Structures are given as C-alpha cells and as structure tokens.
Short mmCIF file of C-alpha atoms in Angstrom, two decimals:
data_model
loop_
_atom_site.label_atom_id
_atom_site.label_comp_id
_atom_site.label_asym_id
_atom_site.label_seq_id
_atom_site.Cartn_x
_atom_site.Cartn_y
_atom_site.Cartn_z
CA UNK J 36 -77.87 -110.57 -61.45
CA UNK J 37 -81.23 -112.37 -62.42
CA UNK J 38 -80.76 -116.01 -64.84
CA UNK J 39 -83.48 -117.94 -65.83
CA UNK J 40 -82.70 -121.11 -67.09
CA UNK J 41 -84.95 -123.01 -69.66
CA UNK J 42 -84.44 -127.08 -69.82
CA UNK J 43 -85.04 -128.31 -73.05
CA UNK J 44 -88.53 -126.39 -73.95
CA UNK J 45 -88.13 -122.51 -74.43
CA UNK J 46 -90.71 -121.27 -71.15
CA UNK J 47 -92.14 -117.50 -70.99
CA UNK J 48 -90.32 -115.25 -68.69
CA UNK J 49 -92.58 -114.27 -65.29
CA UNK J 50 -92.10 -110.25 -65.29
CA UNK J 51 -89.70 -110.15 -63.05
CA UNK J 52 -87.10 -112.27 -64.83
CA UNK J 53 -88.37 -110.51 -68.12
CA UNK J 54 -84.51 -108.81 -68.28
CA UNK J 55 -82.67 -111.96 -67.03
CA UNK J 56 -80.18 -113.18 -68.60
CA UNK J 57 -81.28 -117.15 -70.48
CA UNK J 58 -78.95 -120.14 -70.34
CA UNK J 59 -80.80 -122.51 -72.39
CA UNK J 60 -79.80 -126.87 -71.22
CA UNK J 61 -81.07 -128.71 -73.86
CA UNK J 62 -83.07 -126.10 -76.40
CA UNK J 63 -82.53 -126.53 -80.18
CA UNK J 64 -81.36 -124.33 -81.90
CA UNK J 65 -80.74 -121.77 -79.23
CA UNK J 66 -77.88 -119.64 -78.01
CA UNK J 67 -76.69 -119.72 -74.55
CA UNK J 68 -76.02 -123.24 -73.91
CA UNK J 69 -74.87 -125.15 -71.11
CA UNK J 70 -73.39 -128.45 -72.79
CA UNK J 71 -73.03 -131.47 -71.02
CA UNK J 72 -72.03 -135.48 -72.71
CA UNK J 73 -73.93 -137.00 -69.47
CA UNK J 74 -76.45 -138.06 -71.05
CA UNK J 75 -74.83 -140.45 -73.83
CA UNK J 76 -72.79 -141.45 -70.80
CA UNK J 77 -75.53 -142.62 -68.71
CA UNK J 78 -76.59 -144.79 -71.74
CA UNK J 79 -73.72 -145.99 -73.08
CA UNK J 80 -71.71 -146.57 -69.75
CA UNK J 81 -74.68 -147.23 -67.42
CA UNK J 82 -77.47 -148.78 -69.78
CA UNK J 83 -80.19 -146.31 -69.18
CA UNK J 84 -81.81 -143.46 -70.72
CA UNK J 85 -82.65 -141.26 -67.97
CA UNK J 86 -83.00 -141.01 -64.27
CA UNK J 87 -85.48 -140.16 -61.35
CA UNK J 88 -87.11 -137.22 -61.36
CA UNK J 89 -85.56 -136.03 -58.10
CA UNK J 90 -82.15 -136.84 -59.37
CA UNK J 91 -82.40 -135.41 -63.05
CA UNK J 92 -83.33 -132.04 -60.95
CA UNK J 93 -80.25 -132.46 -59.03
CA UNK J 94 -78.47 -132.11 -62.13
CA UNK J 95 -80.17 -129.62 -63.71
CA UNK J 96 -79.67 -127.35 -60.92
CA UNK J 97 -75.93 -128.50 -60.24
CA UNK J 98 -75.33 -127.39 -64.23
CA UNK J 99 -77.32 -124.02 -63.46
CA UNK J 100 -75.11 -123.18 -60.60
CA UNK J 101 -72.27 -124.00 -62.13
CA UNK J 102 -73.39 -121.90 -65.43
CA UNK J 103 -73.88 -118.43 -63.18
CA UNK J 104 -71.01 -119.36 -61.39
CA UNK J 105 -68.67 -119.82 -63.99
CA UNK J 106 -69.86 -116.73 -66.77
CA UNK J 107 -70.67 -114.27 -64.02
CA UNK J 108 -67.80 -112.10 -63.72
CA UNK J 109 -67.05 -111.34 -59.45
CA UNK J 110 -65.83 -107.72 -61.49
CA UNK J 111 -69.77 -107.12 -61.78
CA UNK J 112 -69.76 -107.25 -58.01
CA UNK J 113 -70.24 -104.12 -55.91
CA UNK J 114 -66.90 -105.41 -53.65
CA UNK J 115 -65.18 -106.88 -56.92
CA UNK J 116 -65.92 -110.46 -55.32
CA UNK J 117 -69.28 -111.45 -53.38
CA UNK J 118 -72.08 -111.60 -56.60
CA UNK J 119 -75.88 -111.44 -55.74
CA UNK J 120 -77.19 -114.26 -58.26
CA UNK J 121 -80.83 -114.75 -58.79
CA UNK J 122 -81.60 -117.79 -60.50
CA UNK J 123 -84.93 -119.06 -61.75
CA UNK J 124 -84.99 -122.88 -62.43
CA UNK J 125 -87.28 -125.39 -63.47
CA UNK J 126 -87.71 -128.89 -61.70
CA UNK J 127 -90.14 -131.65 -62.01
CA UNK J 128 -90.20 -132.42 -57.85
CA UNK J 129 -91.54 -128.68 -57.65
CA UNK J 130 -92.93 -129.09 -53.28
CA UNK J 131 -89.71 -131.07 -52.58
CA UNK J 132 -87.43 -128.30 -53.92
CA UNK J 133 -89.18 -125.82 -52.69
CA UNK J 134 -89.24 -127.23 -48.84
CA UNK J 135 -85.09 -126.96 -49.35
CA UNK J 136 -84.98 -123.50 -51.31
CA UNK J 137 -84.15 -121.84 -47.87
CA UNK J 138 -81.16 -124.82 -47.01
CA UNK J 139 -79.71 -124.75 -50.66
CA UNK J 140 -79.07 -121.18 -50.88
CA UNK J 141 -77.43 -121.00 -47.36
CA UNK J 142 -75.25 -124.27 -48.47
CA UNK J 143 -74.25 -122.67 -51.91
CA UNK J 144 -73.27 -119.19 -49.98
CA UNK J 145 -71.13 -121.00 -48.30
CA UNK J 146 -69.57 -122.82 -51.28
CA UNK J 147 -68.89 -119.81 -53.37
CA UNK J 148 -69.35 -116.98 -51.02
CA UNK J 149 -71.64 -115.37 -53.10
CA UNK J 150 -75.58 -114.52 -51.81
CA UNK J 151 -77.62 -116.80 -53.97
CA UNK J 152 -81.29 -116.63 -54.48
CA UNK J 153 -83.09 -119.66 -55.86
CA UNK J 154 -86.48 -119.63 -57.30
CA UNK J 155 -88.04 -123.07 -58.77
CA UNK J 156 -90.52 -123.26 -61.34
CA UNK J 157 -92.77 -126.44 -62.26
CA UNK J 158 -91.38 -127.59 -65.38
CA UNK J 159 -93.96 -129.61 -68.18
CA UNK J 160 -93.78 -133.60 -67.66
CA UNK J 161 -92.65 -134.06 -71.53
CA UNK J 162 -89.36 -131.67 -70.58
CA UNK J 163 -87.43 -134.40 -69.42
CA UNK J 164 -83.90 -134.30 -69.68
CA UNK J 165 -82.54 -138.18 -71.02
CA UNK J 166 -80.83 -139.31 -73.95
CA UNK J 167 -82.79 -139.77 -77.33
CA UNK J 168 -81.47 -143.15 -78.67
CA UNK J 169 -83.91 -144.85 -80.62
CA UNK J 170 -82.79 -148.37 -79.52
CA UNK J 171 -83.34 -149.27 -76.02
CA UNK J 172 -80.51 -149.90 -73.74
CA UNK J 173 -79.71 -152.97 -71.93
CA UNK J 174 -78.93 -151.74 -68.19
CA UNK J 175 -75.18 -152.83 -67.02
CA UNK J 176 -75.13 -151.76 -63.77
CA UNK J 177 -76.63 -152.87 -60.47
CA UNK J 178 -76.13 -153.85 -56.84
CA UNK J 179 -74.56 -157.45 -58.15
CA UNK J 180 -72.43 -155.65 -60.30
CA UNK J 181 -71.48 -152.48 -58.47
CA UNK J 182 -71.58 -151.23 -54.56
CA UNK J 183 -69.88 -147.87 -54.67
CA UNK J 184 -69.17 -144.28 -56.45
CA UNK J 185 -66.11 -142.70 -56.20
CA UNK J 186 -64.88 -138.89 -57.54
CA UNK J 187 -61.78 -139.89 -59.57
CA UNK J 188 -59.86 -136.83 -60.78
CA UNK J 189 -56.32 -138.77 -61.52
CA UNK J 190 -54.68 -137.07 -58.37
CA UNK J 191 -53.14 -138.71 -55.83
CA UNK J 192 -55.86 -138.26 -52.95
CA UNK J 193 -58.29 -139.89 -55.46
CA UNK J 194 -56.02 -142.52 -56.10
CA UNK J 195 -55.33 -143.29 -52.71
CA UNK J 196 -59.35 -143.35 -52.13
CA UNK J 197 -59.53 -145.51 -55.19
CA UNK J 198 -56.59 -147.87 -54.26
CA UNK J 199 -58.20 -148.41 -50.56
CA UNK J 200 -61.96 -149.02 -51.65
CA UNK J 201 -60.98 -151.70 -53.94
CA UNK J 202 -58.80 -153.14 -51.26
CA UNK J 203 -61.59 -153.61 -49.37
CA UNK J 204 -63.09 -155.64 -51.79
CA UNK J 205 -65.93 -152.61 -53.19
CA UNK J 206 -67.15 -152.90 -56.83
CA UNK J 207 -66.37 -149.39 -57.83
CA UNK J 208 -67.77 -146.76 -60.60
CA UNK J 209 -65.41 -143.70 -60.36
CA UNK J 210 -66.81 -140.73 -61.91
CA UNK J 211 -64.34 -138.30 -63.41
CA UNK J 212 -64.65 -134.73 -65.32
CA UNK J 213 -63.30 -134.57 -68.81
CA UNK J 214 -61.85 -131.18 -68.70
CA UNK J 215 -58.86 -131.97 -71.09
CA UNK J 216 -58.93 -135.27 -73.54
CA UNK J 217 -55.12 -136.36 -73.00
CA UNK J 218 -56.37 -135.53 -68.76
CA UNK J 219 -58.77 -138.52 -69.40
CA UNK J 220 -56.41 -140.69 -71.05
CA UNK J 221 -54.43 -140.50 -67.90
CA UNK J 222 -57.50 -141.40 -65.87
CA UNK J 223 -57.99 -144.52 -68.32
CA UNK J 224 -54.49 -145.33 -67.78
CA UNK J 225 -54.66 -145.29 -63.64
CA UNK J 226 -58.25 -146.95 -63.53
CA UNK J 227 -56.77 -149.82 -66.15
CA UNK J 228 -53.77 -149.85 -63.66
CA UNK J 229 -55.76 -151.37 -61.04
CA UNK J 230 -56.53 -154.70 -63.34
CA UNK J 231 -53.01 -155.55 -62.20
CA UNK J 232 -53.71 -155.46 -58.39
CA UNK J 233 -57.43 -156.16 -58.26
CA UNK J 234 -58.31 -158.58 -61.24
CA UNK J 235 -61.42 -159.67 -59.93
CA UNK J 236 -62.95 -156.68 -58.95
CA UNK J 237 -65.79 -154.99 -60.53
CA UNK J 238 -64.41 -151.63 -61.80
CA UNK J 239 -65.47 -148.77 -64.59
CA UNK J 240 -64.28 -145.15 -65.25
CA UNK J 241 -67.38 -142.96 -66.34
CA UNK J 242 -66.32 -139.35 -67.37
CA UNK J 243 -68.56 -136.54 -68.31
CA UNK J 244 -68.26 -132.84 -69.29
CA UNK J 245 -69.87 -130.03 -68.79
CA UNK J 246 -69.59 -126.26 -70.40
CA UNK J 247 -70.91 -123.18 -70.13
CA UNK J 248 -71.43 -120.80 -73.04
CA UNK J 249 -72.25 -116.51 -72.70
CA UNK J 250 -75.98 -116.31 -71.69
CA UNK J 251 -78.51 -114.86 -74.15
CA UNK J 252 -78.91 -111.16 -72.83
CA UNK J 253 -75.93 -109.32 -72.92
CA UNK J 254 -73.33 -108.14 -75.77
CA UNK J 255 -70.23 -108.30 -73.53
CA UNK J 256 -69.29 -110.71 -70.52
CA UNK J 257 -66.22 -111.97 -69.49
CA UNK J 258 -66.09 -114.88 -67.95
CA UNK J 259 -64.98 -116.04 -64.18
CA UNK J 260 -62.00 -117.90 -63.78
CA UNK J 261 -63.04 -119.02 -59.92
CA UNK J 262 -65.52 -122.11 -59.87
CA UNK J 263 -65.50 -123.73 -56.31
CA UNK J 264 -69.40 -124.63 -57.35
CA UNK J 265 -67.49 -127.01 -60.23
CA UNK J 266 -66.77 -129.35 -57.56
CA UNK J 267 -71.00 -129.82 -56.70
CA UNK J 268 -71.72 -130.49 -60.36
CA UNK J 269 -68.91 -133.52 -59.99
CA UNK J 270 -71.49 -134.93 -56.51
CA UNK J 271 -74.63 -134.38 -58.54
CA UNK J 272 -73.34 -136.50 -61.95
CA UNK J 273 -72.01 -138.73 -59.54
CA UNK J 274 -74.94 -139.11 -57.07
CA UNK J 275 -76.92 -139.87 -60.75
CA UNK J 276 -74.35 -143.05 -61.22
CA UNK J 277 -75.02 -144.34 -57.69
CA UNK J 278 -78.36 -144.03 -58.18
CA UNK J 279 -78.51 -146.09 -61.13
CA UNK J 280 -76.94 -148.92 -59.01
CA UNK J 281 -79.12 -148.77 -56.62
CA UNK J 282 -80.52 -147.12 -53.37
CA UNK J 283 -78.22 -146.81 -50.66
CA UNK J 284 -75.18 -146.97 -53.10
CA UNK J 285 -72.78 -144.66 -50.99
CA UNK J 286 -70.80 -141.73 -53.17
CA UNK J 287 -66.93 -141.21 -51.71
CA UNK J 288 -65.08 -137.88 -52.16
CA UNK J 289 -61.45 -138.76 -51.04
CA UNK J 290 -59.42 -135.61 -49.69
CA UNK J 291 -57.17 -135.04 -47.33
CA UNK J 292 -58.39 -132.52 -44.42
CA UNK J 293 -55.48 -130.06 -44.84
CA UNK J 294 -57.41 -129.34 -47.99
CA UNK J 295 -60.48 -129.69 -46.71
CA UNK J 296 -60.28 -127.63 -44.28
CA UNK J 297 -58.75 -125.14 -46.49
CA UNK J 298 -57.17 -122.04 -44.44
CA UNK J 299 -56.37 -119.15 -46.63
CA UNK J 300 -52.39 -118.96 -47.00
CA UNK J 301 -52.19 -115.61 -46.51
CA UNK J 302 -55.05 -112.30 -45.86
CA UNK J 303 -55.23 -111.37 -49.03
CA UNK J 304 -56.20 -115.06 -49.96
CA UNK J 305 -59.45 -114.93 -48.91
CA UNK J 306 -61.38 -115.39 -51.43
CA UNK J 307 -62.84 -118.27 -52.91
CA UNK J 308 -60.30 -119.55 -55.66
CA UNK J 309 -60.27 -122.94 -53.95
CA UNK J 310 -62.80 -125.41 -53.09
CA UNK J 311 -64.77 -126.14 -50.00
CA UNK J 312 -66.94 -128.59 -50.97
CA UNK J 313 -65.52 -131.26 -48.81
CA UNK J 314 -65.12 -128.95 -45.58
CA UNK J 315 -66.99 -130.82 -43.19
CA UNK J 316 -69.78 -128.36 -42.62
CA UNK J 317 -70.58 -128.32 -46.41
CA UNK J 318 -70.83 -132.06 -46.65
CA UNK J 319 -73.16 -131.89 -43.61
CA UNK J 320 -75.16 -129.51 -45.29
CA UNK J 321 -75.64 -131.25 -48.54
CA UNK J 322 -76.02 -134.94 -46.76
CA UNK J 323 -79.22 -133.64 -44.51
CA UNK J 324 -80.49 -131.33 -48.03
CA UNK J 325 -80.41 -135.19 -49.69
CA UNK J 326 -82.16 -136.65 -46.91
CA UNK J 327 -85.05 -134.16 -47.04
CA UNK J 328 -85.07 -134.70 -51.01
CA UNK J 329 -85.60 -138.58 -50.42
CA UNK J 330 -81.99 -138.90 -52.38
CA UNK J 331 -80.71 -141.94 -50.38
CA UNK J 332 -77.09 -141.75 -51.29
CA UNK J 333 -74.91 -140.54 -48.42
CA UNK J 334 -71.35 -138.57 -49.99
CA UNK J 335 -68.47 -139.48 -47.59
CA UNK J 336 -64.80 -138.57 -47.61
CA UNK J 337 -63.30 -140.95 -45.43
CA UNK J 338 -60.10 -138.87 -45.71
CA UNK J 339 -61.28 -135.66 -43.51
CA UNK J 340 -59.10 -135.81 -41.00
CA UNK J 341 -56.49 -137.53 -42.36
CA UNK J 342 -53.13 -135.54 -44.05
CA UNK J 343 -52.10 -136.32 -47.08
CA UNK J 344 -49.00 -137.63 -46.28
CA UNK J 345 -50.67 -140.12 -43.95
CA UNK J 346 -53.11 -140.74 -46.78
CA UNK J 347 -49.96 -142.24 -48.73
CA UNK J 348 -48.56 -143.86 -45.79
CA UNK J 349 -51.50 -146.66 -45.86
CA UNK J 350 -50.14 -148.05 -49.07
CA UNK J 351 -46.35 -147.30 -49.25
CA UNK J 352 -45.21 -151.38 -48.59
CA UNK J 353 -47.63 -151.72 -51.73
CA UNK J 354 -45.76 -152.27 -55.07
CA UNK J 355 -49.09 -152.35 -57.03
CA UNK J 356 -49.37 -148.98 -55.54
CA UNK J 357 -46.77 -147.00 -55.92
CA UNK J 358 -46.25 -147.95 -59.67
CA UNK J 359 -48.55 -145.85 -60.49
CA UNK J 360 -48.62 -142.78 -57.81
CA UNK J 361 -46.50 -141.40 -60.72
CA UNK J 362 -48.87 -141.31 -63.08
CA UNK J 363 -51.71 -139.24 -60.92
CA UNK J 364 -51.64 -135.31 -61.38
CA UNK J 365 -52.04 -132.70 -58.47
CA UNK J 366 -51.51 -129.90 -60.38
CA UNK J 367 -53.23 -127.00 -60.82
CA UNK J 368 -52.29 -126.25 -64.83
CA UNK J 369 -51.28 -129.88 -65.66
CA UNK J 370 -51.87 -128.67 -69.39
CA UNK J 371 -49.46 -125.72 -69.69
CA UNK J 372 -46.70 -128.31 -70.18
CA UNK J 373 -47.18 -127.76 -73.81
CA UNK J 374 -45.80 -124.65 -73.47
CA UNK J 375 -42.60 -126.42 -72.87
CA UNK J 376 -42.63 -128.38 -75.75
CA UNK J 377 -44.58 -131.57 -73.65
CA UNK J 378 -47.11 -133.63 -74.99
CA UNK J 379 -48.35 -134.61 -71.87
CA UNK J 380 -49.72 -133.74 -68.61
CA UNK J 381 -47.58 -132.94 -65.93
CA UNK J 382 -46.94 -131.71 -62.13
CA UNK J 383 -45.62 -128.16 -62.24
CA UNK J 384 -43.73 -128.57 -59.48
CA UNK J 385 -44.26 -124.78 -58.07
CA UNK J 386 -48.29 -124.21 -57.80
CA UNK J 387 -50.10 -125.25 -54.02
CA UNK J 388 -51.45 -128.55 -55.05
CA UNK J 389 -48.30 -129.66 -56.42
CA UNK J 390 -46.04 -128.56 -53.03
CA UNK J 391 -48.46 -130.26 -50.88
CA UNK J 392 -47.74 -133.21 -52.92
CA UNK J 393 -44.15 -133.33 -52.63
CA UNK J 394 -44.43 -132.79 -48.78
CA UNK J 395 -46.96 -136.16 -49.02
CA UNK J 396 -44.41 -138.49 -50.33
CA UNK J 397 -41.60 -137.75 -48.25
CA UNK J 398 -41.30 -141.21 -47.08
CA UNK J 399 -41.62 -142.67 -50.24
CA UNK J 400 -38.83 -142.96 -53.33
CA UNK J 401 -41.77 -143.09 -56.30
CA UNK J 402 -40.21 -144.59 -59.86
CA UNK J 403 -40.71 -141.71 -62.30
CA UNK J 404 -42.05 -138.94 -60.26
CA UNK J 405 -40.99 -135.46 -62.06
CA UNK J 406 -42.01 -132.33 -62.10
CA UNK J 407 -41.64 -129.75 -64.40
CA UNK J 408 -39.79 -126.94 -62.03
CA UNK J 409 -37.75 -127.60 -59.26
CA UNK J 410 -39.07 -125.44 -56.89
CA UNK J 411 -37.71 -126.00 -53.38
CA UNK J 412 -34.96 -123.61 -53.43
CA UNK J 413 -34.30 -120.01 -52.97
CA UNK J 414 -32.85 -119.66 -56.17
CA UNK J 415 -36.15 -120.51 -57.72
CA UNK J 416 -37.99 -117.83 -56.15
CA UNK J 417 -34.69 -114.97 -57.05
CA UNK J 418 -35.65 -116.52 -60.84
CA UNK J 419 -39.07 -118.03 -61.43
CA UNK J 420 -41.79 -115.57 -62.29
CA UNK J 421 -44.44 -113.54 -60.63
CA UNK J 422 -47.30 -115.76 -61.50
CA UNK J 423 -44.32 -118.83 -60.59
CA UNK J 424 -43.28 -117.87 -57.44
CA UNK J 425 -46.48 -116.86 -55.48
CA UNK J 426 -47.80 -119.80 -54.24
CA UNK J 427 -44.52 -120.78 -53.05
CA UNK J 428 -43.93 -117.39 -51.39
CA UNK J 429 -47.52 -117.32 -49.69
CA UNK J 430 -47.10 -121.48 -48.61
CA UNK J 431 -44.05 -119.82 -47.03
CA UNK J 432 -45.21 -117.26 -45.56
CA UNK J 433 -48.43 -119.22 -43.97
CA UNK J 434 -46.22 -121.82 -42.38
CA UNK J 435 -43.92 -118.65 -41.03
CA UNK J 436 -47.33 -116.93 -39.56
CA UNK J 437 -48.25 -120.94 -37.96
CA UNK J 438 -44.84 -121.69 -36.42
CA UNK J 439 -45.19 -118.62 -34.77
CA UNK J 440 -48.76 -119.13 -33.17
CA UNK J 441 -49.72 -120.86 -30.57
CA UNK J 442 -52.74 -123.57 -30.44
CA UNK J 443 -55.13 -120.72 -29.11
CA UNK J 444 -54.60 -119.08 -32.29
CA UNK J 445 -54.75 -121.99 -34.44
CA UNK J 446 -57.96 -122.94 -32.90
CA UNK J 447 -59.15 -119.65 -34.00
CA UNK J 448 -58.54 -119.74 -37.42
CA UNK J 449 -59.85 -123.43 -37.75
CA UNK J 450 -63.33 -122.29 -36.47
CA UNK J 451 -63.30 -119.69 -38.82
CA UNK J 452 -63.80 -121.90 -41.94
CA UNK J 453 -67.34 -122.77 -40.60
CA UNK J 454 -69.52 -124.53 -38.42
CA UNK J 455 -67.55 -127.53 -36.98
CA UNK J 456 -67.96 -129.53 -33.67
CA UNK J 457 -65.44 -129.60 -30.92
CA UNK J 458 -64.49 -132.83 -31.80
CA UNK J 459 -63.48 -131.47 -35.46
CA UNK J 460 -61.98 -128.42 -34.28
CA UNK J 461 -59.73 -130.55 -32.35
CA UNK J 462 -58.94 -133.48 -35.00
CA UNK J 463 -58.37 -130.40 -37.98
CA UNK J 464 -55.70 -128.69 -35.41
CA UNK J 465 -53.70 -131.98 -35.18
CA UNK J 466 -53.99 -132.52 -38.79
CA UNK J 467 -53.36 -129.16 -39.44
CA UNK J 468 -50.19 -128.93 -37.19
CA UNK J 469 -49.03 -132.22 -38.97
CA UNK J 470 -49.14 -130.84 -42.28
CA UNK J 471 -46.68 -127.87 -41.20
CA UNK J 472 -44.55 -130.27 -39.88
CA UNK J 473 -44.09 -132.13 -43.39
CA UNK J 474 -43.75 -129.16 -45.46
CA UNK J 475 -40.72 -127.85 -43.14
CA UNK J 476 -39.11 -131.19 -43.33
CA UNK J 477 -39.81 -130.57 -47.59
CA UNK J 478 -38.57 -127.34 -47.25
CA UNK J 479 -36.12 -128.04 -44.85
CA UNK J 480 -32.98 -128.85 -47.58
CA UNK J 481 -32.63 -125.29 -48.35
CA UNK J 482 -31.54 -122.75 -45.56
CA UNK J 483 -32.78 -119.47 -47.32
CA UNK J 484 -36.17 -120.79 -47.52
CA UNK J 485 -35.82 -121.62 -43.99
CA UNK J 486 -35.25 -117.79 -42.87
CA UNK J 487 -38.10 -117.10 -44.91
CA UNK J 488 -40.34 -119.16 -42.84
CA UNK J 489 -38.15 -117.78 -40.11
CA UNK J 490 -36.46 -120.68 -39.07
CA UNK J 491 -33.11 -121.80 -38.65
CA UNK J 492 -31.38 -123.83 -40.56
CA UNK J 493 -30.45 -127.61 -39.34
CA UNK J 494 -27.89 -129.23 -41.67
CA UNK J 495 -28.67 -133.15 -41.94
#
C-alpha cells in the first residue's frame, strides 16, 4: 500500500506515488487529515511556537506512521495480518533522515510487524509545522524550571514512575494522550494529587491528541483497530517537550518488564494487538536512531526488569501513595463503563491489563479500589461473555503452559521476542517466573480456576 503524506503545502505526486493514497497534516481545506492539538499545546503549555527542525520531523513522521498504521486495514493483507506500507514523507533534515531510512524501517517492523518502506522527500523551508498565534509567547520552561519527561497515561506503572521521579527530587513534565476527555480529567486529578506529597516540586501535565481521518484515494476503508505504533507517536510528542527544556533532558517510559517483554498468552496470540515499544531491543533501536539524528534525549524505562508487583512494593509504607493508586486506570476499555450506567472511568476487572493489576497489589489493602466485574472465579467464566471471558481463559491457560515448562523452555520463548543480551535473557526469566508466581497466588482463592491452570488446590 503506497501513502504519501503532504505537511501543510499540497506537493505533486513523483509517478510512482501518483495512485497513493494522501493524508494531508496541516493542508487547508483538504480531506484526509491527520489532526493533532500539539501545536497549541507547545504554546500554551511550553511557551513556544515551534521546534527544531530535526524534532518537528520526528513528529511528522511519528503522526505518518501512526496514520497508515491506524486506517490500513491488516484485512488488505495477503496473510490477513503483516501489511507492506510504502510511505512517502517530507522532512526538512532531508541527509540526516535519509542516513537512518535503512534503521527506521527495520525498528518500525519490529514494532508493528508489518514490512515498512520509508521514502523522504525535501520539504520547502516555509512548510513548517508550528502554531500560528499572532502574539508571541513567553517561554515557561527550561533547565531551572524542569529536568525530566515522563509518559503519564493515569495507570498504575506510570504512576509508580511518576511517584518515584519526584521522590527523587526531578522537576517533571509528564506527557499524556487525550484519547477520552473525562480520561484526562483523571490524569489532572493524579498529577494535582502529587501537590499533597511534593509541594515544592516543579510539576505540569501536558496532553495532546492525535487522529487519523480515511485518506484521500479510496471510496471504502475500514479502519484498524491494532495500533502498537500509537505508543511511538506518545516518545516523539514527548521527546518535543524535553527538547524544549533543554538538551540532555532525559524522556522516562515507566513499565514493568512482564509487559515489556510481552510473551503472547497463547499461539494464536501472536499478533501484534499489544505494544512493544518498551521491549528492550526496541528502545535500543530507537536510542542509537536518536543518536545518529543528533536528538540528544535518551528514553529510559527504569522499570524493565522490574514486575509490577515489585514496582508497587517501593511505595506501599507511603500514605501519599497509595491514596491515590485508586484513582489510576489499567484497563483496556476504561470507557465502556457507560454502558453500565457509569459516568466515569473504570477498571473492568476481567481484560489482561486489569488482571495483571490485581496480581500487583496483592500486598497492599488500597482505599477504594473497584472494579467493575469480579472476575477471579470460575463462576465468572461459566457466565461472563465471549468477548468477557477470553483474556481470563488465555492468562489461564499461559500460566498452565509455564508451570509446566522448565527454564530451558522459558529461555526459549524469552529470546523469541527479539534481540536481547544474555544478561536480559536472564533478568526477563526471573521477572518472568515472578510474575506467574503472583498471578497463582491471585488466582489461587478459587480451586476451579486452579485445575484450569492445572494445579491443585491449597486451602489457606
């Protein structure tokens, strides 16, 4: 599937893209769009208009990625799944992009498991992509007032990131998406949280969003519900914020390794549903592709080989934190609560995220914490839905198939994911092993699920 991808001037099609289809950034009055706020953002939470070159490419090639990725139907693919996107895409840093073409569409393969194909164009100086307020802006941040970016969802591995960097004493912006407005509220509410605990520390929430309408080209396309290349646009908005700081200003990506890592559940999970982007060998990848660039902001996630339980376990003697753990949402669909008559967002209780969360705080009694299905019984699974039930059943049936093998085998799967060193191999087996551990003591109050997994059942 060829895209081209026009900024914010309209440019010819070359002869080959002449039947591509157009996503259009920033071209008025044009179909095709791919919106995005981050521009008013940048001014009105950051004080500037626009940013480097090198950066404001980063974006614009983040959006286009996540544009293909998001309205390209996998149905179009020959397997049903792996696409063959062809993007054309215009930067201003033409000979630096170009020296990474070859390193970019390996690292994006990866990240979707598609076979990507990237071709930049020189773009005009004039096409810049910044925010058009007539009155200057006075710039309000900067290494006195700020030392660090952090991703900020409003889960809990965010907020444990959050609640440890400012325990350290770091000024921190954290970036979050604004995928549902009462989704950001609870982000404002969390970030505001931390006034009580940290008073005197520098700290700002700066949310964006980002959408992508059907290209110009075609009558009929249905749109992909998988997006693991969502997760890149969130490191490029955010590498833009850390670079207005200043150089050097470090991004964090807190999440736990059992995520990370991210082992299908079951064979017929393979696919690419969930993200990778902080797998180890991804983050390599896109740390050395930033180096080469000249983009001197390194993305860490100090959390790689950590579970998420032990995440949690750093804070649990703190009041300030667990006030609020009940506030942060894992889930998957936090927004179908209003199908249940719920104004607000809420843990489901029954998807992945939200089971690996209630195996996490095992060692914690949390004020508040609810969920909207009880789903650590048998009896949910005879009742609950299809669509309710499978994760559970598949979590289930993964922790059967690991209980079962032996580290050989575990060590196989683990180097599977991609390119790690021995060292990782090693630290994501322990992790790994750990995180089966917590979700049969979870799972362990109920004796039917416990001859699921195909283990017996130990009475307390």
């Amino acid at each position: 599937m060829k895209i081209w991808i026009n900024k914010c001037i309209e440019n010819e099609k070359s002869t080959y893209f002449n039947d591509a289809l157009t996503f259009n950034l920033s071209v008025p009055g044009r179909g095709g769009l791919i919106a995005s706020n981050i521009r008013d953002g940048w001014y009105r939470k950051l004080g500037i208009q626009s940013v480097s070159p090198i950066c404001e490419d980063l974006y614009i090639l983040a959006l286009s990625i996540f544009a293909a990725d998001k309205r390209i139907s996998r149905s179009s693919a020959t397997d049903g799944w792996t696409r063959k996107l062809h993007l054309s895409i215009p930067v201003i840093e033409y000979i630096r992009w170009n020296s990474v073409r070859t390193d970019l569409e390996k690292m994006f393969s990866f990240l979707s498991g598609d076979i990507w194909t990237i071709d930049f164009r020189e773009c005009e100086p004039t096409n810049r992509y910044q925010d058009n307020h007539k009155k200057p802006p006075i710039k309000l941040v900067s290494p006195e007032t700020y030392d660090a970016v952090s991703l900020f969802s409003g889960g809990l591995d965010s907020y444990c990131g959050a609640y440890e960097l400012l325990s350290q004493g770091k000024k921190v912006v954290f970036v979050g998406f604004k995928e549902f407005g009462k989704l950001e509220q609870i982000q404002n509410e969390i970030v505001n949280h931390f006034d009580k605990s940290f008073p005197e520390t520098s700290k700002m929430l700066f949310t964006f969003t980002a959408k992508a309408y059907k290209p110009l080209g075609i009558e009929k396309l249905p749109a992909e519900n998988t997006s693991r290349s969502r997760s890149f646009l969130f490191l490029a908005a955010a590498i833009c914020v850390a670079e207005a700081i200043g150089v050097n200003t470090p991004v964090y990506i807190p999440e736990n390794g059992f995520i990370g890592l991210n082992l299908p559940l079951t064979p017929g999970r393979k696919g690419s549903c969930s993200t990778r982007t902080t797998h180890p060998y991804f983050l390599k990848m896109l740390n050395q592709i930033l180096l080469q660039l000249g983009i001197n902001h390194e993305i860490i996630n100090p959390y790689a080989f950590m579970t998420k339980r032990e995440m949690i376990q750093q804070h649990k003697d703190s009041a300030g934190f667990l006030d609020c753990v009940f506030k942060t949402i894992s889930c998957s669909h936090p927004c179908n609560t209003r199908w249940h008559g719920k104004s607000l967002p809420e843990n489901c209780g029954y998807c992945y995220p939200c089971l690996i969360r209630q195996s996490s705080l095992l060692d914690l009694t949390v004020p508040n914490e609810h969920y909207t299905f009880d789903a650590l019984s048998y009896d949910y699974i005879v009742h609950a839905t299809n669509s309710r039930r499978s994760d559970l059943v598949d979590l289930l049936s993964s922790i059967s198939t690991a209980v079962k093998s032996d580290d050989q085998a575990l060590l196989k799967r683990i180097k599977q994911t991609g390119q790690l060193s021995k060292e990782e191999v090693i630290a994501f087996l322990r992790l790994y092993k750990a995180t089966i551990n917590d979700l049969l003591e979870l799972f362990s109050r109920d004796k039917d699920l416990m001859r699921m997994i195909g283990m017996e059942y130990a009475p307390n």
